[in-house]
Amino acid sequence: MNTVTYDRESRLRSLLKAFSWRILATLTTVIIAWIITKKVDASILKHLDTFELGKLPERELRLLYLTFSLIEVYTAVEWYKQPQVVDGYASERLVPVQEMQLDGTTWRGR
């Protein structure tokens, strides 16, 4: 009977792998977005590029996530002609957590 032995991965190697995969995933998303839309706003990318990837301030991190979200919506609408993202949350689940005004309508949070 053959037994498989696994060498324990060092903590440093594990961190380096995680960090390198995060960089690769982010770059892949940006490149795919650029290929898909050909309209990625260069000013957003230029602004985000002024920060170190692993040390984005909260505001810029939200901008990055918003950009990723818009890319996901773009794919659903333009490729699949759907009003919602494939495998995404139903819009009814997105309940505001505070009161806000939008087009004369008041939305109350929980």
PDB file of N, CA and C in Angstrom:
ATOM      1  N   MET A   1       0.837  -1.173   0.000  1.00  0.00           N
ATOM      2  CA  MET A   1       0.000   0.000   0.000  1.00  0.00           C
ATOM      3  C   MET A   1       0.885   1.241   0.000  1.00  0.00           C
ATOM      4  N   ASN A   2       0.595   2.142  -0.899  1.00  0.00           N
ATOM      5  CA  ASN A   2       1.360   3.379  -0.986  1.00  0.00           C
ATOM      6  C   ASN A   2       0.786   4.418  -0.030  1.00  0.00           C
ATOM      7  N   THR A   3       1.665   5.091   0.656  1.00  0.00           N
ATOM      8  CA  THR A   3       1.214   6.194   1.512  1.00  0.00           C
ATOM      9  C   THR A   3       1.780   7.482   0.969  1.00  0.00           C
ATOM     10  N   VAL A   4       0.984   8.494   1.032  1.00  0.00           N
ATOM     11  CA  VAL A   4       1.403   9.802   0.545  1.00  0.00           C
ATOM     12  C   VAL A   4       1.768  10.652   1.742  1.00  0.00           C
ATOM     13  N   THR A   5       2.928  11.249   1.679  1.00  0.00           N
ATOM     14  CA  THR A   5       3.335  12.146   2.761  1.00  0.00           C
ATOM     15  C   THR A   5       3.339  13.570   2.228  1.00  0.00           C
ATOM     16  N   TYR A   6       2.910  14.464   3.056  1.00  0.00           N
ATOM     17  CA  TYR A   6       2.859  15.870   2.684  1.00  0.00           C
ATOM     18  C   TYR A   6       3.840  16.642   3.547  1.00  0.00           C
ATOM     19  N   ASP A   7       4.663  17.430   2.891  1.00  0.00           N
ATOM     20  CA  ASP A   7       5.558  18.294   3.645  1.00  0.00           C
ATOM     21  C   ASP A   7       4.757  19.480   4.143  1.00  0.00           C
ATOM     22  N   ARG A   8       5.005  19.852   5.338  1.00  0.00           N
ATOM     23  CA  ARG A   8       4.286  20.984   5.908  1.00  0.00           C
ATOM     24  C   ARG A   8       4.806  22.262   5.262  1.00  0.00           C
ATOM     25  N   GLU A   9       3.897  23.098   4.832  1.00  0.00           N
ATOM     26  CA  GLU A   9       4.264  24.340   4.160  1.00  0.00           C
ATOM     27  C   GLU A   9       4.641  25.394   5.195  1.00  0.00           C
ATOM     28  N   SER A  10       5.710  26.109   4.929  1.00  0.00           N
ATOM     29  CA  SER A  10       6.129  27.136   5.880  1.00  0.00           C
ATOM     30  C   SER A  10       5.142  28.305   5.859  1.00  0.00           C
ATOM     31  N   ARG A  11       5.099  29.012   6.955  1.00  0.00           N
ATOM     32  CA  ARG A  11       4.196  30.163   7.072  1.00  0.00           C
ATOM     33  C   ARG A  11       4.552  31.231   6.044  1.00  0.00           C
ATOM     34  N   LEU A  12       5.846  31.496   5.850  1.00  0.00           N
ATOM     35  CA  LEU A  12       6.285  32.502   4.883  1.00  0.00           C
ATOM     36  C   LEU A  12       5.858  32.108   3.469  1.00  0.00           C
ATOM     37  N   ARG A  13       6.064  30.847   3.117  1.00  0.00           N
ATOM     38  CA  ARG A  13       5.673  30.384   1.779  1.00  0.00           C
ATOM     39  C   ARG A  13       4.164  30.518   1.586  1.00  0.00           C
ATOM     40  N   SER A  14       3.403  30.187   2.605  1.00  0.00           N
ATOM     41  CA  SER A  14       1.954  30.298   2.533  1.00  0.00           C
ATOM     42  C   SER A  14       1.513  31.750   2.325  1.00  0.00           C
ATOM     43  N   LEU A  15       2.118  32.672   3.064  1.00  0.00           N
ATOM     44  CA  LEU A  15       1.794  34.093   2.906  1.00  0.00           C
ATOM     45  C   LEU A  15       2.175  34.605   1.522  1.00  0.00           C
ATOM     46  N   LEU A  16       3.339  34.205   1.039  1.00  0.00           N
ATOM     47  CA  LEU A  16       3.771  34.638  -0.290  1.00  0.00           C
ATOM     48  C   LEU A  16       2.841  34.106  -1.383  1.00  0.00           C
ATOM     49  N   LYS A  17       2.422  32.856  -1.224  1.00  0.00           N
ATOM     50  CA  LYS A  17       1.481  32.293  -2.195  1.00  0.00           C
ATOM     51  C   LYS A  17       0.156  33.047  -2.171  1.00  0.00           C
ATOM     52  N   ALA A  18      -0.362  33.323  -0.982  1.00  0.00           N
ATOM     53  CA  ALA A  18      -1.638  34.034  -0.860  1.00  0.00           C
ATOM     54  C   ALA A  18      -1.533  35.421  -1.472  1.00  0.00           C
ATOM     55  N   PHE A  19      -0.456  36.122  -1.170  1.00  0.00           N
ATOM     56  CA  PHE A  19      -0.282  37.474  -1.694  1.00  0.00           C
ATOM     57  C   PHE A  19      -0.131  37.456  -3.216  1.00  0.00           C
ATOM     58  N   SER A  20       0.661  36.520  -3.732  1.00  0.00           N
ATOM     59  CA  SER A  20       0.865  36.466  -5.183  1.00  0.00           C
ATOM     60  C   SER A  20      -0.426  36.095  -5.915  1.00  0.00           C
ATOM     61  N   TRP A  21      -1.222  35.198  -5.323  1.00  0.00           N
ATOM     62  CA  TRP A  21      -2.499  34.849  -5.953  1.00  0.00           C
ATOM     63  C   TRP A  21      -3.459  36.030  -5.932  1.00  0.00           C
ATOM     64  N   ARG A  22      -3.441  36.829  -4.852  1.00  0.00           N
ATOM     65  CA  ARG A  22      -4.316  38.007  -4.771  1.00  0.00           C
ATOM     66  C   ARG A  22      -3.936  39.010  -5.858  1.00  0.00           C
ATOM     67  N   ILE A  23      -2.637  39.217  -6.059  1.00  0.00           N
ATOM     68  CA  ILE A  23      -2.180  40.129  -7.118  1.00  0.00           C
ATOM     69  C   ILE A  23      -2.604  39.594  -8.477  1.00  0.00           C
ATOM     70  N   LEU A  24      -2.392  38.316  -8.709  1.00  0.00           N
ATOM     71  CA  LEU A  24      -2.762  37.706  -9.984  1.00  0.00           C
ATOM     72  C   LEU A  24      -4.264  37.819 -10.236  1.00  0.00           C
ATOM     73  N   ALA A  25      -5.078  37.551  -9.213  1.00  0.00           N
ATOM     74  CA  ALA A  25      -6.536  37.635  -9.371  1.00  0.00           C
ATOM     75  C   ALA A  25      -6.976  39.060  -9.680  1.00  0.00           C
ATOM     76  N   THR A  26      -6.402  40.048  -9.001  1.00  0.00           N
ATOM     77  CA  THR A  26      -6.764  41.443  -9.241  1.00  0.00           C
ATOM     78  C   THR A  26      -6.371  41.863 -10.650  1.00  0.00           C
ATOM     79  N   LEU A  27      -5.166  41.543 -11.051  1.00  0.00           N
ATOM     80  CA  LEU A  27      -4.726  41.902 -12.405  1.00  0.00           C
ATOM     81  C   LEU A  27      -5.563  41.206 -13.473  1.00  0.00           C
ATOM     82  N   THR A  28      -5.892  39.954 -13.246  1.00  0.00           N
ATOM     83  CA  THR A  28      -6.723  39.220 -14.192  1.00  0.00           C
ATOM     84  C   THR A  28      -8.093  39.879 -14.340  1.00  0.00           C
ATOM     85  N   THR A  29      -8.688  40.278 -13.223  1.00  0.00           N
ATOM     86  CA  THR A  29      -9.997  40.933 -13.263  1.00  0.00           C
ATOM     87  C   THR A  29      -9.929  42.237 -14.038  1.00  0.00           C
ATOM     88  N   VAL A  30      -8.911  43.033 -13.790  1.00  0.00           N
ATOM     89  CA  VAL A  30      -8.770  44.312 -14.486  1.00  0.00           C
ATOM     90  C   VAL A  30      -8.554  44.084 -15.979  1.00  0.00           C
ATOM     91  N   ILE A  31      -7.728  43.131 -16.333  1.00  0.00           N
ATOM     92  CA  ILE A  31      -7.468  42.857 -17.754  1.00  0.00           C
ATOM     93  C   ILE A  31      -8.733  42.356 -18.445  1.00  0.00           C
ATOM     94  N   ILE A  32      -9.453  41.450 -17.798  1.00  0.00           N
ATOM     95  CA  ILE A  32     -10.702  40.951 -18.380  1.00  0.00           C
ATOM     96  C   ILE A  32     -11.701  42.090 -18.543  1.00  0.00           C
ATOM     97  N   ALA A  33     -11.781  42.947 -17.544  1.00  0.00           N
ATOM     98  CA  ALA A  33     -12.692  44.096 -17.627  1.00  0.00           C
ATOM     99  C   ALA A  33     -12.321  44.988 -18.800  1.00  0.00           C
ATOM    100  N   TRP A  34     -11.039  45.209 -18.984  1.00  0.00           N
ATOM    101  CA  TRP A  34     -10.600  46.059 -20.091  1.00  0.00           C
ATOM    102  C   TRP A  34     -10.923  45.403 -21.433  1.00  0.00           C
ATOM    103  N   ILE A  35     -10.703  44.106 -21.530  1.00  0.00           N
ATOM    104  CA  ILE A  35     -11.005  43.393 -22.765  1.00  0.00           C
ATOM    105  C   ILE A  35     -12.504  43.433 -23.060  1.00  0.00           C
ATOM    106  N   ILE A  36     -13.312  43.210 -22.013  1.00  0.00           N
ATOM    107  CA  ILE A  36     -14.762  43.169 -22.181  1.00  0.00           C
ATOM    108  C   ILE A  36     -15.305  44.536 -22.569  1.00  0.00           C
ATOM    109  N   THR A  37     -14.956  45.525 -21.822  1.00  0.00           N
ATOM    110  CA  THR A  37     -15.589  46.834 -22.017  1.00  0.00           C
ATOM    111  C   THR A  37     -14.818  47.747 -22.948  1.00  0.00           C
ATOM    112  N   LYS A  38     -13.532  47.612 -22.977  1.00  0.00           N
ATOM    113  CA  LYS A  38     -12.658  48.520 -23.721  1.00  0.00           C
ATOM    114  C   LYS A  38     -12.883  49.956 -23.261  1.00  0.00           C
ATOM    115  N   LYS A  39     -13.572  50.084 -22.109  1.00  0.00           N
ATOM    116  CA  LYS A  39     -13.909  51.408 -21.620  1.00  0.00           C
ATOM    117  C   LYS A  39     -13.556  51.580 -20.146  1.00  0.00           C
ATOM    118  N   VAL A  40     -12.668  50.770 -19.628  1.00  0.00           N
ATOM    119  CA  VAL A  40     -12.324  50.921 -18.218  1.00  0.00           C
ATOM    120  C   VAL A  40     -11.764  52.321 -18.044  1.00  0.00           C
ATOM    121  N   ASP A  41     -12.351  53.032 -17.128  1.00  0.00           N
ATOM    122  CA  ASP A  41     -11.960  54.415 -16.917  1.00  0.00           C
ATOM    123  C   ASP A  41     -10.521  54.458 -16.423  1.00  0.00           C
ATOM    124  N   ALA A  42      -9.646  54.971 -17.271  1.00  0.00           N
ATOM    125  CA  ALA A  42      -8.224  55.003 -16.946  1.00  0.00           C
ATOM    126  C   ALA A  42      -7.945  55.823 -15.700  1.00  0.00           C
ATOM    127  N   SER A  43      -8.780  56.812 -15.422  1.00  0.00           N
ATOM    128  CA  SER A  43      -8.528  57.633 -14.239  1.00  0.00           C
ATOM    129  C   SER A  43      -8.723  56.830 -12.958  1.00  0.00           C
ATOM    130  N   ILE A  44      -9.669  55.891 -12.941  1.00  0.00           N
ATOM    131  CA  ILE A  44      -9.862  55.043 -11.754  1.00  0.00           C
ATOM    132  C   ILE A  44      -8.631  54.172 -11.551  1.00  0.00           C
ATOM    133  N   LEU A  45      -8.193  53.521 -12.621  1.00  0.00           N
ATOM    134  CA  LEU A  45      -7.024  52.651 -12.501  1.00  0.00           C
ATOM    135  C   LEU A  45      -5.772  53.444 -12.152  1.00  0.00           C
ATOM    136  N   LYS A  46      -5.631  54.618 -12.732  1.00  0.00           N
ATOM    137  CA  LYS A  46      -4.474  55.462 -12.447  1.00  0.00           C
ATOM    138  C   LYS A  46      -4.480  55.871 -10.972  1.00  0.00           C
ATOM    139  N   HIS A  47      -5.660  56.221 -10.469  1.00  0.00           N
ATOM    140  CA  HIS A  47      -5.777  56.598  -9.061  1.00  0.00           C
ATOM    141  C   HIS A  47      -5.445  55.416  -8.147  1.00  0.00           C
ATOM    142  N   LEU A  48      -6.023  54.259  -8.425  1.00  0.00           N
ATOM    143  CA  LEU A  48      -5.773  53.088  -7.586  1.00  0.00           C
ATOM    144  C   LEU A  48      -4.316  52.640  -7.664  1.00  0.00           C
ATOM    145  N   ASP A  49      -3.670  52.915  -8.778  1.00  0.00           N
ATOM    146  CA  ASP A  49      -2.286  52.508  -8.969  1.00  0.00           C
ATOM    147  C   ASP A  49      -1.320  53.327  -8.120  1.00  0.00           C
ATOM    148  N   THR A  50      -1.779  54.439  -7.551  1.00  0.00           N
ATOM    149  CA  THR A  50      -0.897  55.248  -6.711  1.00  0.00           C
ATOM    150  C   THR A  50      -0.722  54.653  -5.316  1.00  0.00           C
ATOM    151  N   PHE A  51      -1.470  53.589  -5.021  1.00  0.00           N
ATOM    152  CA  PHE A  51      -1.399  52.945  -3.710  1.00  0.00           C
ATOM    153  C   PHE A  51      -0.805  51.557  -3.848  1.00  0.00           C
ATOM    154  N   GLU A  52      -0.170  51.093  -2.780  1.00  0.00           N
ATOM    155  CA  GLU A  52       0.340  49.737  -2.752  1.00  0.00           C
ATOM    156  C   GLU A  52      -0.854  48.782  -2.639  1.00  0.00           C
ATOM    157  N   LEU A  53      -0.847  47.703  -3.390  1.00  0.00           N
ATOM    158  CA  LEU A  53      -2.002  46.823  -3.502  1.00  0.00           C
ATOM    159  C   LEU A  53      -2.516  46.308  -2.159  1.00  0.00           C
ATOM    160  N   GLY A  54      -1.661  45.846  -1.328  1.00  0.00           N
ATOM    161  CA  GLY A  54      -2.092  45.297  -0.053  1.00  0.00           C
ATOM    162  C   GLY A  54      -2.410  46.339   1.005  1.00  0.00           C
ATOM    163  N   LYS A  55      -2.223  47.619   0.673  1.00  0.00           N
ATOM    164  CA  LYS A  55      -2.405  48.675   1.673  1.00  0.00           C
ATOM    165  C   LYS A  55      -3.342  49.768   1.169  1.00  0.00           C
ATOM    166  N   LEU A  56      -4.385  49.365   0.449  1.00  0.00           N
ATOM    167  CA  LEU A  56      -5.350  50.358  -0.034  1.00  0.00           C
ATOM    168  C   LEU A  56      -6.131  50.944   1.139  1.00  0.00           C
ATOM    169  N   PRO A  57      -6.267  52.273   1.183  1.00  0.00           N
ATOM    170  CA  PRO A  57      -7.127  52.866   2.207  1.00  0.00           C
ATOM    171  C   PRO A  57      -8.570  52.409   2.003  1.00  0.00           C
ATOM    172  N   GLU A  58      -9.382  52.537   3.031  1.00  0.00           N
ATOM    173  CA  GLU A  58     -10.772  52.064   2.989  1.00  0.00           C
ATOM    174  C   GLU A  58     -11.527  52.639   1.787  1.00  0.00           C
ATOM    175  N   ARG A  59     -11.374  53.916   1.537  1.00  0.00           N
ATOM    176  CA  ARG A  59     -12.094  54.567   0.431  1.00  0.00           C
ATOM    177  C   ARG A  59     -11.717  53.951  -0.924  1.00  0.00           C
ATOM    178  N   GLU A  60     -10.430  53.743  -1.141  1.00  0.00           N
ATOM    179  CA  GLU A  60      -9.972  53.174  -2.405  1.00  0.00           C
ATOM    180  C   GLU A  60     -10.334  51.698  -2.515  1.00  0.00           C
ATOM    181  N   LEU A  61     -10.347  51.000  -1.400  1.00  0.00           N
ATOM    182  CA  LEU A  61     -10.759  49.600  -1.408  1.00  0.00           C
ATOM    183  C   LEU A  61     -12.219  49.485  -1.839  1.00  0.00           C
ATOM    184  N   ARG A  62     -13.066  50.402  -1.335  1.00  0.00           N
ATOM    185  CA  ARG A  62     -14.471  50.406  -1.751  1.00  0.00           C
ATOM    186  C   ARG A  62     -14.595  50.726  -3.239  1.00  0.00           C
ATOM    187  N   LEU A  63     -13.748  51.636  -3.749  1.00  0.00           N
ATOM    188  CA  LEU A  63     -13.755  51.953  -5.178  1.00  0.00           C
ATOM    189  C   LEU A  63     -13.366  50.735  -6.003  1.00  0.00           C
ATOM    190  N   LEU A  64     -12.373  49.992  -5.551  1.00  0.00           N
ATOM    191  CA  LEU A  64     -11.961  48.770  -6.244  1.00  0.00           C
ATOM    192  C   LEU A  64     -13.097  47.758  -6.265  1.00  0.00           C
ATOM    193  N   TYR A  65     -13.750  47.544  -5.111  1.00  0.00           N
ATOM    194  CA  TYR A  65     -14.874  46.610  -5.050  1.00  0.00           C
ATOM    195  C   TYR A  65     -16.037  47.074  -5.922  1.00  0.00           C
ATOM    196  N   LEU A  66     -16.287  48.374  -5.948  1.00  0.00           N
ATOM    197  CA  LEU A  66     -17.351  48.906  -6.794  1.00  0.00           C
ATOM    198  C   LEU A  66     -17.040  48.644  -8.266  1.00  0.00           C
ATOM    199  N   THR A  67     -15.796  48.840  -8.649  1.00  0.00           N
ATOM    200  CA  THR A  67     -15.383  48.569 -10.028  1.00  0.00           C
ATOM    201  C   THR A  67     -15.608  47.098 -10.371  1.00  0.00           C
ATOM    202  N   PHE A  68     -15.212  46.200  -9.460  1.00  0.00           N
ATOM    203  CA  PHE A  68     -15.441  44.770  -9.694  1.00  0.00           C
ATOM    204  C   PHE A  68     -16.934  44.475  -9.830  1.00  0.00           C
ATOM    205  N   SER A  69     -17.758  45.099  -8.999  1.00  0.00           N
ATOM    206  CA  SER A  69     -19.208  44.877  -9.053  1.00  0.00           C
ATOM    207  C   SER A  69     -19.784  45.338 -10.380  1.00  0.00           C
ATOM    208  N   LEU A  70     -19.332  46.487 -10.846  1.00  0.00           N
ATOM    209  CA  LEU A  70     -19.837  47.001 -12.125  1.00  0.00           C
ATOM    210  C   LEU A  70     -19.429  46.097 -13.286  1.00  0.00           C
ATOM    211  N   ILE A  71     -18.253  45.517 -13.195  1.00  0.00           N
ATOM    212  CA  ILE A  71     -17.820  44.572 -14.226  1.00  0.00           C
ATOM    213  C   ILE A  71     -18.735  43.349 -14.229  1.00  0.00           C
ATOM    214  N   GLU A  72     -19.089  42.871 -13.037  1.00  0.00           N
ATOM    215  CA  GLU A  72     -19.968  41.708 -12.926  1.00  0.00           C
ATOM    216  C   GLU A  72     -21.353  42.015 -13.504  1.00  0.00           C
ATOM    217  N   VAL A  73     -21.877  43.199 -13.211  1.00  0.00           N
ATOM    218  CA  VAL A  73     -23.182  43.601 -13.742  1.00  0.00           C
ATOM    219  C   VAL A  73     -23.111  43.768 -15.255  1.00  0.00           C
ATOM    220  N   TYR A  74     -22.037  44.366 -15.736  1.00  0.00           N
ATOM    221  CA  TYR A  74     -21.857  44.557 -17.174  1.00  0.00           C
ATOM    222  C   TYR A  74     -21.951  43.219 -17.912  1.00  0.00           C
ATOM    223  N   THR A  75     -21.286  42.207 -17.363  1.00  0.00           N
ATOM    224  CA  THR A  75     -21.307  40.883 -17.988  1.00  0.00           C
ATOM    225  C   THR A  75     -22.719  40.325 -18.047  1.00  0.00           C
ATOM    226  N   ALA A  76     -23.464  40.436 -16.945  1.00  0.00           N
ATOM    227  CA  ALA A  76     -24.832  39.907 -16.907  1.00  0.00           C
ATOM    228  C   ALA A  76     -25.721  40.614 -17.921  1.00  0.00           C
ATOM    229  N   VAL A  77     -25.610  41.920 -17.996  1.00  0.00           N
ATOM    230  CA  VAL A  77     -26.495  42.697 -18.874  1.00  0.00           C
ATOM    231  C   VAL A  77     -26.085  42.569 -20.338  1.00  0.00           C
ATOM    232  N   GLU A  78     -24.820  42.769 -20.622  1.00  0.00           N
ATOM    233  CA  GLU A  78     -24.371  42.802 -22.013  1.00  0.00           C
ATOM    234  C   GLU A  78     -24.218  41.422 -22.643  1.00  0.00           C
ATOM    235  N   TRP A  79     -23.728  40.452 -21.902  1.00  0.00           N
ATOM    236  CA  TRP A  79     -23.508  39.132 -22.471  1.00  0.00           C
ATOM    237  C   TRP A  79     -24.749  38.268 -22.403  1.00  0.00           C
ATOM    238  N   TYR A  80     -25.384  38.239 -21.221  1.00  0.00           N
ATOM    239  CA  TYR A  80     -26.494  37.320 -21.013  1.00  0.00           C
ATOM    240  C   TYR A  80     -27.855  37.978 -21.150  1.00  0.00           C
ATOM    241  N   LYS A  81     -27.872  39.302 -21.363  1.00  0.00           N
ATOM    242  CA  LYS A  81     -29.120  40.057 -21.536  1.00  0.00           C
ATOM    243  C   LYS A  81     -30.071  39.829 -20.363  1.00  0.00           C
ATOM    244  N   GLN A  82     -29.512  39.804 -19.154  1.00  0.00           N
ATOM    245  CA  GLN A  82     -30.295  39.581 -17.952  1.00  0.00           C
ATOM    246  C   GLN A  82     -30.334  40.859 -17.113  1.00  0.00           C
ATOM    247  N   PRO A  83     -31.427  41.086 -16.405  1.00  0.00           N
ATOM    248  CA  PRO A  83     -31.491  42.271 -15.547  1.00  0.00           C
ATOM    249  C   PRO A  83     -30.755  42.088 -14.220  1.00  0.00           C
ATOM    250  N   GLN A  84     -30.300  40.856 -13.908  1.00  0.00           N
ATOM    251  CA  GLN A  84     -29.589  40.578 -12.665  1.00  0.00           C
ATOM    252  C   GLN A  84     -28.327  39.780 -12.966  1.00  0.00           C
ATOM    253  N   VAL A  85     -27.425  39.814 -12.013  1.00  0.00           N
ATOM    254  CA  VAL A  85     -26.181  39.072 -12.141  1.00  0.00           C
ATOM    255  C   VAL A  85     -26.461  37.576 -11.973  1.00  0.00           C
ATOM    256  N   VAL A  86     -25.826  36.764 -12.798  1.00  0.00           N
ATOM    257  CA  VAL A  86     -25.982  35.319 -12.693  1.00  0.00           C
ATOM    258  C   VAL A  86     -25.470  34.875 -11.326  1.00  0.00           C
ATOM    259  N   ASP A  87     -26.254  34.064 -10.635  1.00  0.00           N
ATOM    260  CA  ASP A  87     -25.912  33.575  -9.300  1.00  0.00           C
ATOM    261  C   ASP A  87     -25.723  34.704  -8.284  1.00  0.00           C
ATOM    262  N   GLY A  88     -26.322  35.863  -8.531  1.00  0.00           N
ATOM    263  CA  GLY A  88     -26.218  36.980  -7.595  1.00  0.00           C
ATOM    264  C   GLY A  88     -27.401  37.012  -6.650  1.00  0.00           C
ATOM    265  N   TYR A  89     -27.363  37.925  -5.711  1.00  0.00           N
ATOM    266  CA  TYR A  89     -28.473  38.091  -4.779  1.00  0.00           C
ATOM    267  C   TYR A  89     -29.671  38.695  -5.487  1.00  0.00           C
ATOM    268  N   ALA A  90     -30.858  38.306  -5.071  1.00  0.00           N
ATOM    269  CA  ALA A  90     -32.071  38.941  -5.568  1.00  0.00           C
ATOM    270  C   ALA A  90     -32.093  40.376  -5.044  1.00  0.00           C
ATOM    271  N   SER A  91     -32.539  41.303  -5.870  1.00  0.00           N
ATOM    272  CA  SER A  91     -32.512  42.709  -5.482  1.00  0.00           C
ATOM    273  C   SER A  91     -33.359  42.976  -4.241  1.00  0.00           C
ATOM    274  N   GLU A  92     -34.352  42.146  -3.984  1.00  0.00           N
ATOM    275  CA  GLU A  92     -35.197  42.323  -2.798  1.00  0.00           C
ATOM    276  C   GLU A  92     -34.413  42.111  -1.503  1.00  0.00           C
ATOM    277  N   ARG A  93     -33.296  41.411  -1.583  1.00  0.00           N
ATOM    278  CA  ARG A  93     -32.496  41.145  -0.386  1.00  0.00           C
ATOM    279  C   ARG A  93     -31.615  42.327  -0.005  1.00  0.00           C
ATOM    280  N   LEU A  94     -31.454  43.272  -0.914  1.00  0.00           N
ATOM    281  CA  LEU A  94     -30.594  44.417  -0.646  1.00  0.00           C
ATOM    282  C   LEU A  94     -31.392  45.499   0.055  1.00  0.00           C
ATOM    283  N   VAL A  95     -31.460  45.398   1.363  1.00  0.00           N
ATOM    284  CA  VAL A  95     -32.248  46.310   2.183  1.00  0.00           C
ATOM    285  C   VAL A  95     -31.312  47.360   2.781  1.00  0.00           C
ATOM    286  N   PRO A  96     -31.645  48.645   2.636  1.00  0.00           N
ATOM    287  CA  PRO A  96     -30.771  49.679   3.215  1.00  0.00           C
ATOM    288  C   PRO A  96     -30.722  49.570   4.743  1.00  0.00           C
ATOM    289  N   VAL A  97     -29.593  49.900   5.313  1.00  0.00           N
ATOM    290  CA  VAL A  97     -29.449  49.839   6.760  1.00  0.00           C
ATOM    291  C   VAL A  97     -29.731  51.184   7.419  1.00  0.00           C
ATOM    292  N   GLN A  98     -29.948  52.201   6.609  1.00  0.00           N
ATOM    293  CA  GLN A  98     -30.312  53.507   7.141  1.00  0.00           C
ATOM    294  C   GLN A  98     -31.255  54.188   6.161  1.00  0.00           C
ATOM    295  N   GLU A  99     -31.955  55.195   6.632  1.00  0.00           N
ATOM    296  CA  GLU A  99     -32.902  55.894   5.778  1.00  0.00           C
ATOM    297  C   GLU A  99     -32.154  56.701   4.717  1.00  0.00           C
ATOM    298  N   MET A 100     -32.689  56.702   3.484  1.00  0.00           N
ATOM    299  CA  MET A 100     -32.066  57.481   2.416  1.00  0.00           C
ATOM    300  C   MET A 100     -33.124  57.928   1.425  1.00  0.00           C
ATOM    301  N   GLN A 101     -32.817  58.967   0.679  1.00  0.00           N
ATOM    302  CA  GLN A 101     -33.713  59.522  -0.332  1.00  0.00           C
ATOM    303  C   GLN A 101     -33.167  59.186  -1.717  1.00  0.00           C
ATOM    304  N   LEU A 102     -34.064  58.757  -2.601  1.00  0.00           N
ATOM    305  CA  LEU A 102     -33.665  58.481  -3.976  1.00  0.00           C
ATOM    306  C   LEU A 102     -34.839  58.802  -4.881  1.00  0.00           C
ATOM    307  N   ASP A 103     -34.665  59.780  -5.746  1.00  0.00           N
ATOM    308  CA  ASP A 103     -35.715  60.187  -6.692  1.00  0.00           C
ATOM    309  C   ASP A 103     -37.040  60.484  -5.996  1.00  0.00           C
ATOM    310  N   GLY A 104     -36.975  61.172  -4.882  1.00  0.00           N
ATOM    311  CA  GLY A 104     -38.185  61.550  -4.166  1.00  0.00           C
ATOM    312  C   GLY A 104     -38.792  60.453  -3.322  1.00  0.00           C
ATOM    313  N   THR A 105     -38.212  59.267  -3.333  1.00  0.00           N
ATOM    314  CA  THR A 105     -38.719  58.141  -2.542  1.00  0.00           C
ATOM    315  C   THR A 105     -37.833  57.970  -1.321  1.00  0.00           C
ATOM    316  N   THR A 106     -38.443  57.800  -0.171  1.00  0.00           N
ATOM    317  CA  THR A 106     -37.695  57.560   1.060  1.00  0.00           C
ATOM    318  C   THR A 106     -37.612  56.056   1.298  1.00  0.00           C
ATOM    319  N   TRP A 107     -36.417  55.583   1.449  1.00  0.00           N
ATOM    320  CA  TRP A 107     -36.150  54.166   1.729  1.00  0.00           C
ATOM    321  C   TRP A 107     -35.749  54.070   3.185  1.00  0.00           C
ATOM    322  N   ARG A 108     -36.466  53.287   3.947  1.00  0.00           N
ATOM    323  CA  ARG A 108     -36.160  53.134   5.365  1.00  0.00           C
ATOM    324  C   ARG A 108     -35.446  51.817   5.616  1.00  0.00           C
ATOM    325  N   GLY A 109     -34.421  51.895   6.419  1.00  0.00           N
ATOM    326  CA  GLY A 109     -33.648  50.715   6.764  1.00  0.00           C
ATOM    327  C   GLY A 109     -34.369  49.864   7.794  1.00  0.00           C
ATOM    328  N   ARG A 110     -33.694  48.846   8.199  1.00  0.00           N
ATOM    329  CA  ARG A 110     -34.263  47.890   9.151  1.00  0.00           C
ATOM    330  C   ARG A 110     -34.504  48.521  10.488  1.00  0.00           C
TER     331      ARG A 110
END
